[in-house]
CSV table of C-alpha atoms in Angstrom, one decimal:
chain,number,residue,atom,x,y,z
A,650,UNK,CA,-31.7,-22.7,-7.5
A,651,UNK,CA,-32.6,-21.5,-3.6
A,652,UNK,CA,-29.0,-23.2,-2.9
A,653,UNK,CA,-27.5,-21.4,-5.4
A,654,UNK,CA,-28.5,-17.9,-5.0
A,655,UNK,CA,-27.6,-18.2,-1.0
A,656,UNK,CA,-24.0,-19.4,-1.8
A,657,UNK,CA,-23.9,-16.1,-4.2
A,658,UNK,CA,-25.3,-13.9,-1.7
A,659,UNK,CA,-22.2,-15.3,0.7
A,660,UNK,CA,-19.7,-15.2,-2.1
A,661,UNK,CA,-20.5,-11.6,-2.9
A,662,UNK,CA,-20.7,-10.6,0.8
A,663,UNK,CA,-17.1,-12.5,1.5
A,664,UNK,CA,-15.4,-11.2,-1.3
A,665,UNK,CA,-16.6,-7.8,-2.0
A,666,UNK,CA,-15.9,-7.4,1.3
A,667,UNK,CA,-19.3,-6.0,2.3
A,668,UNK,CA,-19.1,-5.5,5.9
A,669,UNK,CA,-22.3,-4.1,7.1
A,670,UNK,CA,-24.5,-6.4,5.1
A,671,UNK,CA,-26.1,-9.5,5.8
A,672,UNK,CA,-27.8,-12.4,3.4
A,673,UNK,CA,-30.9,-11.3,4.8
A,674,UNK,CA,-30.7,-8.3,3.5
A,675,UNK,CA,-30.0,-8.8,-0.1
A,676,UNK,CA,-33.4,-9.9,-2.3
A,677,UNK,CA,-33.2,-11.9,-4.7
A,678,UNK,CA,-34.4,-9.2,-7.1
A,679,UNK,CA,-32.4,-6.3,-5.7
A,680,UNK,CA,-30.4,-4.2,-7.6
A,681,UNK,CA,-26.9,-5.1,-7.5
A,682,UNK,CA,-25.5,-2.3,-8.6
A,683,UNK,CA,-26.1,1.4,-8.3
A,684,UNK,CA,-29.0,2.0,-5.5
A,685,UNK,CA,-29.2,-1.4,-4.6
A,686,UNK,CA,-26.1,-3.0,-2.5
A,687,UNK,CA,-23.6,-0.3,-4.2
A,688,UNK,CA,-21.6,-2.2,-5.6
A,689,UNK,CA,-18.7,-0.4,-8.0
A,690,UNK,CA,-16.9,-1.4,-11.5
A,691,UNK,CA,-14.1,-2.9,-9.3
A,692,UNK,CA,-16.9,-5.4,-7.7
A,693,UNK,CA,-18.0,-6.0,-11.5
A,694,UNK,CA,-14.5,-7.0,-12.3
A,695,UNK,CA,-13.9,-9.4,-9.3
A,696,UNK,CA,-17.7,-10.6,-9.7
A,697,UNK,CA,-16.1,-11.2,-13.2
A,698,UNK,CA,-13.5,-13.2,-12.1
A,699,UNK,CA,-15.5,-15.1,-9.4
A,700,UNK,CA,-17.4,-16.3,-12.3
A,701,UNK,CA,-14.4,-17.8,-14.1
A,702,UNK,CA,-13.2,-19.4,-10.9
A,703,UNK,CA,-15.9,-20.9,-9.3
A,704,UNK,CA,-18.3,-21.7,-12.1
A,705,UNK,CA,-16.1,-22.1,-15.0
A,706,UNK,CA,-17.9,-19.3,-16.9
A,707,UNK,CA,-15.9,-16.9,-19.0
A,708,UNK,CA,-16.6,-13.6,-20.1
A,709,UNK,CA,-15.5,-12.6,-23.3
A,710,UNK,CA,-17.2,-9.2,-23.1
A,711,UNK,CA,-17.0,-7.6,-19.8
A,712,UNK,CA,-20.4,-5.4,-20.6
A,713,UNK,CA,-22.0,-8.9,-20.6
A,714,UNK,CA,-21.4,-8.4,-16.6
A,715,UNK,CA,-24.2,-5.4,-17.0
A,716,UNK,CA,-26.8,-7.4,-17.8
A,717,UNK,CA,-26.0,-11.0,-15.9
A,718,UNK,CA,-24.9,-9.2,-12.4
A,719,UNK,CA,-28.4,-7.2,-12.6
A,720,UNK,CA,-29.7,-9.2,-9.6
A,721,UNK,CA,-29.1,-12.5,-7.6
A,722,UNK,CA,-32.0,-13.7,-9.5
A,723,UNK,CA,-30.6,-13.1,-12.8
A,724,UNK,CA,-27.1,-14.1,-11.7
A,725,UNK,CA,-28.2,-17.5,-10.7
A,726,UNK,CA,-30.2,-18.2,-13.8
A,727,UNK,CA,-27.2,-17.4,-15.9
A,728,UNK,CA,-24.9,-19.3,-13.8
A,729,UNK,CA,-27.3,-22.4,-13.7
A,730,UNK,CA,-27.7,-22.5,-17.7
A,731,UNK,CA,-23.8,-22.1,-18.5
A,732,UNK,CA,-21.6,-23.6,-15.6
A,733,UNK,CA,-19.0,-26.0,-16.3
B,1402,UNK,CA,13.4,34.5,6.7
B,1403,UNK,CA,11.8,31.6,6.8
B,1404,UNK,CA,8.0,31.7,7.7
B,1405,UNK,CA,7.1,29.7,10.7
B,1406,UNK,CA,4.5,27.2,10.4
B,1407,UNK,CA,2.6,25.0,12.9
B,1408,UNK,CA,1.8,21.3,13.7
B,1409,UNK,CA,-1.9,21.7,14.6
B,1410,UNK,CA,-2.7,17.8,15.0
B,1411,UNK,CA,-0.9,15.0,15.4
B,1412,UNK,CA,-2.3,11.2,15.6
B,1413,UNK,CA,-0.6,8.1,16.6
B,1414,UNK,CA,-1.8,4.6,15.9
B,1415,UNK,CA,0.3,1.5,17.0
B,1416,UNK,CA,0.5,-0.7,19.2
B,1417,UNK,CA,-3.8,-1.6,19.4
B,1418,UNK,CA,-4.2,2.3,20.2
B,1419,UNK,CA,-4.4,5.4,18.5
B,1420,UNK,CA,-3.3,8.7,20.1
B,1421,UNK,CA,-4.4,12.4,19.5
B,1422,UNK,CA,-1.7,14.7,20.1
B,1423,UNK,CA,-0.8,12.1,22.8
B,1424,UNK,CA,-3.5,11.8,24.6
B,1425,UNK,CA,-5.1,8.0,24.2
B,1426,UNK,CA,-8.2,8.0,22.4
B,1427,UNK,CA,-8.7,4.3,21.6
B,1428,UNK,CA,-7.3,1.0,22.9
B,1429,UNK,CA,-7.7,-2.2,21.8
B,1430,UNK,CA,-6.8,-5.6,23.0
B,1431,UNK,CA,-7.1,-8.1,19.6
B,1432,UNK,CA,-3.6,-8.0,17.9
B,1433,UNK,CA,-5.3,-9.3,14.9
B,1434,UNK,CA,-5.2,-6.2,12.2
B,1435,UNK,CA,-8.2,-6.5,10.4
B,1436,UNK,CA,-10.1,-6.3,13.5
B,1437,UNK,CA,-8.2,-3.7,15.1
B,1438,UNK,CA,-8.8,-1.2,12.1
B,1439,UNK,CA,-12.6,-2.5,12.2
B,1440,UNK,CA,-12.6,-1.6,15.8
B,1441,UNK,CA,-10.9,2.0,15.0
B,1442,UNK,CA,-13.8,2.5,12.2
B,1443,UNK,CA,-16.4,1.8,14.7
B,1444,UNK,CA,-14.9,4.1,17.4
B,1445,UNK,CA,-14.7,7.2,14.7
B,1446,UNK,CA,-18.4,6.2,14.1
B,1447,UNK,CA,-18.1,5.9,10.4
B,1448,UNK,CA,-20.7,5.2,7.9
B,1449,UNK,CA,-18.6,4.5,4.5
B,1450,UNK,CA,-18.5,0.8,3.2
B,1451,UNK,CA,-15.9,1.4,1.0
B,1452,UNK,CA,-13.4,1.6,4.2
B,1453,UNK,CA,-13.8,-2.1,4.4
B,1454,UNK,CA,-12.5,-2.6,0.5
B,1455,UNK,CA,-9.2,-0.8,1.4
B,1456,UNK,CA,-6.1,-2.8,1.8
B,1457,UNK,CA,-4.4,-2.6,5.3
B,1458,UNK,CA,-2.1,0.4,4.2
B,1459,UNK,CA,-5.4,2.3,2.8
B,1460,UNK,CA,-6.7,1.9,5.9
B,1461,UNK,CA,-4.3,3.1,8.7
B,1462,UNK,CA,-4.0,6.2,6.6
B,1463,UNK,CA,-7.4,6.7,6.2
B,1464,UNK,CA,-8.3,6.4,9.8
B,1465,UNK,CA,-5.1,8.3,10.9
B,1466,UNK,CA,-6.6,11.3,8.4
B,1467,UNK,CA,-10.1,10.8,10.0
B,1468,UNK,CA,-9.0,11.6,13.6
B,1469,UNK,CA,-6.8,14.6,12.7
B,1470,UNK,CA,-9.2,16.3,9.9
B,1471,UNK,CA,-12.4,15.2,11.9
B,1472,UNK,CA,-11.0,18.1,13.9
B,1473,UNK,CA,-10.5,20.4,11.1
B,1474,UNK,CA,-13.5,22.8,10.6
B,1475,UNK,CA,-14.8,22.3,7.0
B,1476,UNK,CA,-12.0,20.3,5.3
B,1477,UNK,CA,-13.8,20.1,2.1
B,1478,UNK,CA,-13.8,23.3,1.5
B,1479,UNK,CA,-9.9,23.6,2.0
B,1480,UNK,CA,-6.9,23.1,0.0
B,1481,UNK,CA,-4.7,20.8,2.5
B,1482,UNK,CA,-1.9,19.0,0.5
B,1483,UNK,CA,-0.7,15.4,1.2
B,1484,UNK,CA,2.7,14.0,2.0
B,1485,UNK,CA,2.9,10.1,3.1
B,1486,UNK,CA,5.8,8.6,3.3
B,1487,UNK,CA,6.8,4.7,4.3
B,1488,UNK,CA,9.1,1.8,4.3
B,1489,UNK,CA,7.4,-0.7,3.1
B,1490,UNK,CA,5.9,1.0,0.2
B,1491,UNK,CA,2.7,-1.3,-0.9
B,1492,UNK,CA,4.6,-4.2,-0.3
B,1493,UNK,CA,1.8,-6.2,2.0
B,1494,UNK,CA,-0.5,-5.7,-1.3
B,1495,UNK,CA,1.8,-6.3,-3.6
B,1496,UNK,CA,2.6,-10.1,-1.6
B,1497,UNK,CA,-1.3,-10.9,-2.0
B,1498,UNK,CA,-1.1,-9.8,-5.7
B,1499,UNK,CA,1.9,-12.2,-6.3
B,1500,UNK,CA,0.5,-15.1,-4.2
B,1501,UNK,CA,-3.0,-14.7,-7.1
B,1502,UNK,CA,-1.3,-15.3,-10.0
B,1503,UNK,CA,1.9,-17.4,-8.7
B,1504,UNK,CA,0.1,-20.8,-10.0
B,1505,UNK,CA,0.1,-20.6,-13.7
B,1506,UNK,CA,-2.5,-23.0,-13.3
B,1507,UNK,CA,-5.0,-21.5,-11.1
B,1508,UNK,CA,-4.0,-17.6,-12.1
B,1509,UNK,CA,-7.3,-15.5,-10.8
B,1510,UNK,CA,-5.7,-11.8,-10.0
B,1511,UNK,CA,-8.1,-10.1,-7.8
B,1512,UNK,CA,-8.8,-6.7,-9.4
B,1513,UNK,CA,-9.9,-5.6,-6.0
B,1514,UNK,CA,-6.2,-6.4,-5.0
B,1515,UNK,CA,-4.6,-5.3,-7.9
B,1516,UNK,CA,-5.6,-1.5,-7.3
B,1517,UNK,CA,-4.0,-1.4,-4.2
B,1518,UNK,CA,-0.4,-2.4,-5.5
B,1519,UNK,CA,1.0,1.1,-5.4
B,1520,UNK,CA,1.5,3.3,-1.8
B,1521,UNK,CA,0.0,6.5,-3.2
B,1522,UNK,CA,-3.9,4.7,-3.2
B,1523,UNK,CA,-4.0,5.8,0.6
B,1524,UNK,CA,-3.7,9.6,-0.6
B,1525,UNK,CA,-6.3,8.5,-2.7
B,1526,UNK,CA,-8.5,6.9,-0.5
B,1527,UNK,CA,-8.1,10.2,1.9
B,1528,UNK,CA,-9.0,12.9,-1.1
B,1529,UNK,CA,-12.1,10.6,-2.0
B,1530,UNK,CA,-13.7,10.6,1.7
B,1531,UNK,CA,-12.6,14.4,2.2
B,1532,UNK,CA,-12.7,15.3,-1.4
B,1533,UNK,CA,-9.5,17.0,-1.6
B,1534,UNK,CA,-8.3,17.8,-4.9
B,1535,UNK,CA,-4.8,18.7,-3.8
B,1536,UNK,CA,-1.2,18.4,-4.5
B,1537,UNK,CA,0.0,14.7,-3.3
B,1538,UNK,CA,3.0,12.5,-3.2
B,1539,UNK,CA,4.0,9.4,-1.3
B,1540,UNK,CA,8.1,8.8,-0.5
B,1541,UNK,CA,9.7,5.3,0.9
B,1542,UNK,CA,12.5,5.7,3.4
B,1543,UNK,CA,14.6,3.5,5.4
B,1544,UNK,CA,13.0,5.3,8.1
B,1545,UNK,CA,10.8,8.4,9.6
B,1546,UNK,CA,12.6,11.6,7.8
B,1547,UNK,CA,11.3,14.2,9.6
B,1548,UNK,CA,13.9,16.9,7.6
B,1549,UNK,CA,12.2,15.8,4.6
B,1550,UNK,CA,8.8,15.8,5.6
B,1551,UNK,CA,9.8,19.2,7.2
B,1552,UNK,CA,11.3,20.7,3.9
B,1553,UNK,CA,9.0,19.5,1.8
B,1554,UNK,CA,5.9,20.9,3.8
B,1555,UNK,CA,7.7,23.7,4.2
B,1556,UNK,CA,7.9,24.7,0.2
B,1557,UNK,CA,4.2,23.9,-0.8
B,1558,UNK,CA,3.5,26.2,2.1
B,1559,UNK,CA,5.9,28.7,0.8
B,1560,UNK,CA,4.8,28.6,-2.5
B,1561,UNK,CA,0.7,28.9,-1.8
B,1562,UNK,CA,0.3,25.3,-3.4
B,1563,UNK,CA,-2.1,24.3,-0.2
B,1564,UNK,CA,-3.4,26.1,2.9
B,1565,UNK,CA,-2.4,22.9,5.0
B,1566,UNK,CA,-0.3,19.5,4.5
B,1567,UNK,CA,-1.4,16.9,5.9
B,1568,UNK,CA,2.1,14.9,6.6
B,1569,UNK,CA,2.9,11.8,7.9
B,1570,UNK,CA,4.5,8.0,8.3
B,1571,UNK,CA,2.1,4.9,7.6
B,1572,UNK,CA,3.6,1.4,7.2
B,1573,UNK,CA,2.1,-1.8,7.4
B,1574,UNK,CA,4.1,-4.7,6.4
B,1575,UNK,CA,2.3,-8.3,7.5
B,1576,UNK,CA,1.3,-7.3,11.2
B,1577,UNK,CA,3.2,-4.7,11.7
B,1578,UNK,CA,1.8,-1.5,11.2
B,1579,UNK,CA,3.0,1.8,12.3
B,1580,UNK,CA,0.9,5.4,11.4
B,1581,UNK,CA,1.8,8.8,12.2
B,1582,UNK,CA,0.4,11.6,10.6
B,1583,UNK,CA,0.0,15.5,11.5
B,1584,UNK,CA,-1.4,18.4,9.8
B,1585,UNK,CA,1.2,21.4,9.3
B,1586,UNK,CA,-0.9,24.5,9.7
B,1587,UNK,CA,-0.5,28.3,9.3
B,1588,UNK,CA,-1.9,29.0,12.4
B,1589,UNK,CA,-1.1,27.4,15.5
B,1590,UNK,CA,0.8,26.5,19.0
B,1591,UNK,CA,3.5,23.8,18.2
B,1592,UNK,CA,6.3,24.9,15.9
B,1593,UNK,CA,6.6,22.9,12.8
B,1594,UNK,CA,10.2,22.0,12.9
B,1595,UNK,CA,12.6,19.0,12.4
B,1596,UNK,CA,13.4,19.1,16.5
B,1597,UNK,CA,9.9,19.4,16.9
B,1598,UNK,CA,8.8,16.4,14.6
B,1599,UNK,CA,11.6,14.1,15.9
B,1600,UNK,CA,10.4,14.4,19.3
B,1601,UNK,CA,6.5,14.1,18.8
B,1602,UNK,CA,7.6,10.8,16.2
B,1603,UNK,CA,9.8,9.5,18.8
B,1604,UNK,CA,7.9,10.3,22.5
């Protein structure tokens, strides 16, 4: 799971194009969105589609995204119990 | 008779350097794009992360806007107007965008990308960060059209649409990249004519 949650951290830093950030600085219970690393609905849709591609999970309901891109932490679990 | 109106600032970037009403205000040695406009951000001294999610054409215009209304005393509070114009329209997006859904069997389109598929997003991008909320339109030419730009300026002036136009020419099309923008002012030194325009454009 450790594994895991660093490759997202470097996915989400690489393709949200987050600049200024560093792995370091992203908990694994931080906040994605809103307060935490800022992320927009535009992220949501590409973290969206980095699910499909890299993990084989599809989203049949983008408002699942609310709830499964809450944290790393939460976005690893989910990822862990449903990739193909 | 026509009203006379002024070019108050004009910026420059090409070439690895950017120049404020030609005097050279940054130079950079990489000829690698992404890190030249990096560079420029770091040299205005930004602090606005969503620079970095812009696609190449976003981000000349943005930074060419940055130098010219950094100089502009409270530009939120005024109605400045925005004409782009280019050749290349979005066409370096719009390349990335095909190449993401080309393969019918690995077909991910990157929203991120996607949004950036049209020319006027760098008008966009601009109002956002100076939260403008002002008349806008983006034109593709052959070339620079200085008598268009001029004209056009010239009539939302005339008709009190905007205070200020904040004009220009911003192209990027694979590593070429070419910004010149200028604000056409009310108030000022340099006559805002075609003659005048040409010449600044050209020297």
């Amino acid at each position: 799971m450790e594994g895991l949650k660093l490759e997202l951290k470097e996915k989400i830093i690489e393709q949200l194009n987050l600049e200024d950030i560093s792995i370091d600085e992203i908990g694994d219970n931080d906040p994605l969105f809103g307060d935490g690393l800022g992320l927009d609905s535009i992220d949501a849709l590409e973290l969206i589609v980095m699910l499909d591609k890299d993990y084989g999970i599809k989203l049949s309901d983008p408002k699942e995204g609310k709830k499964i891109f809450e944290s790393i932490e939460v976005m690893a679990t989910y990822i862990a119990k449903h990739r193909k | 008779m026509n009203t006379q109106y002024y070019i108050k600032n004009y910026c420059k970037i090409k070439e690895a350097r950017v120049t404020l009403n030609d005097n050279l205000v940054f130079e950079d040695d990489t000829n690698e794009l992404k890190s030249f406009f990096k560079n420029v951000y770091k040299h205005l001294e930004l602090k606005y992360a969503k620079f970095f999610k812009m696609d190449n054409l976003s981000k000349l215009s943005f930074l060419a806007a940055e130098y010219i209304l950094q100089n502009v005393e409270n530009s939120t509070d005024r109605n400045i107007a925005i004409v782009l114009s280019n050749r290349a329209s979005s066409l370096d997006t719009d390349r990335k965008h095909q190449n993401s859904i080309q393969d019918k069997e690995n077909y991910y389109p990157s929203p991120a990308i996607f949004v950036y598929t049209l020319p006027n997003i760098a008008i966009g991008e601009i109002s956002i960060k100076h939260q403008l909320k002002s008349e806008n339109a983006f034109f593709v030419f052959d070339t620079f059209n200085a008598e268009f730009l001029c004209n056009y300026a010239r009539v939302l002036l005339d008709k009190n649409k905007a205070e200020s136009v904040l004009c220009g020419w911003v192209d990027v099309d694979n590593d070429n990249y070419e910004g010149f923008m200028y604000l056409v002012s009310r108030k000022g030194e340099l006559k805002h004519t075609i003659k005048e325009l040409t010449n600044i454009y050209q020297n």
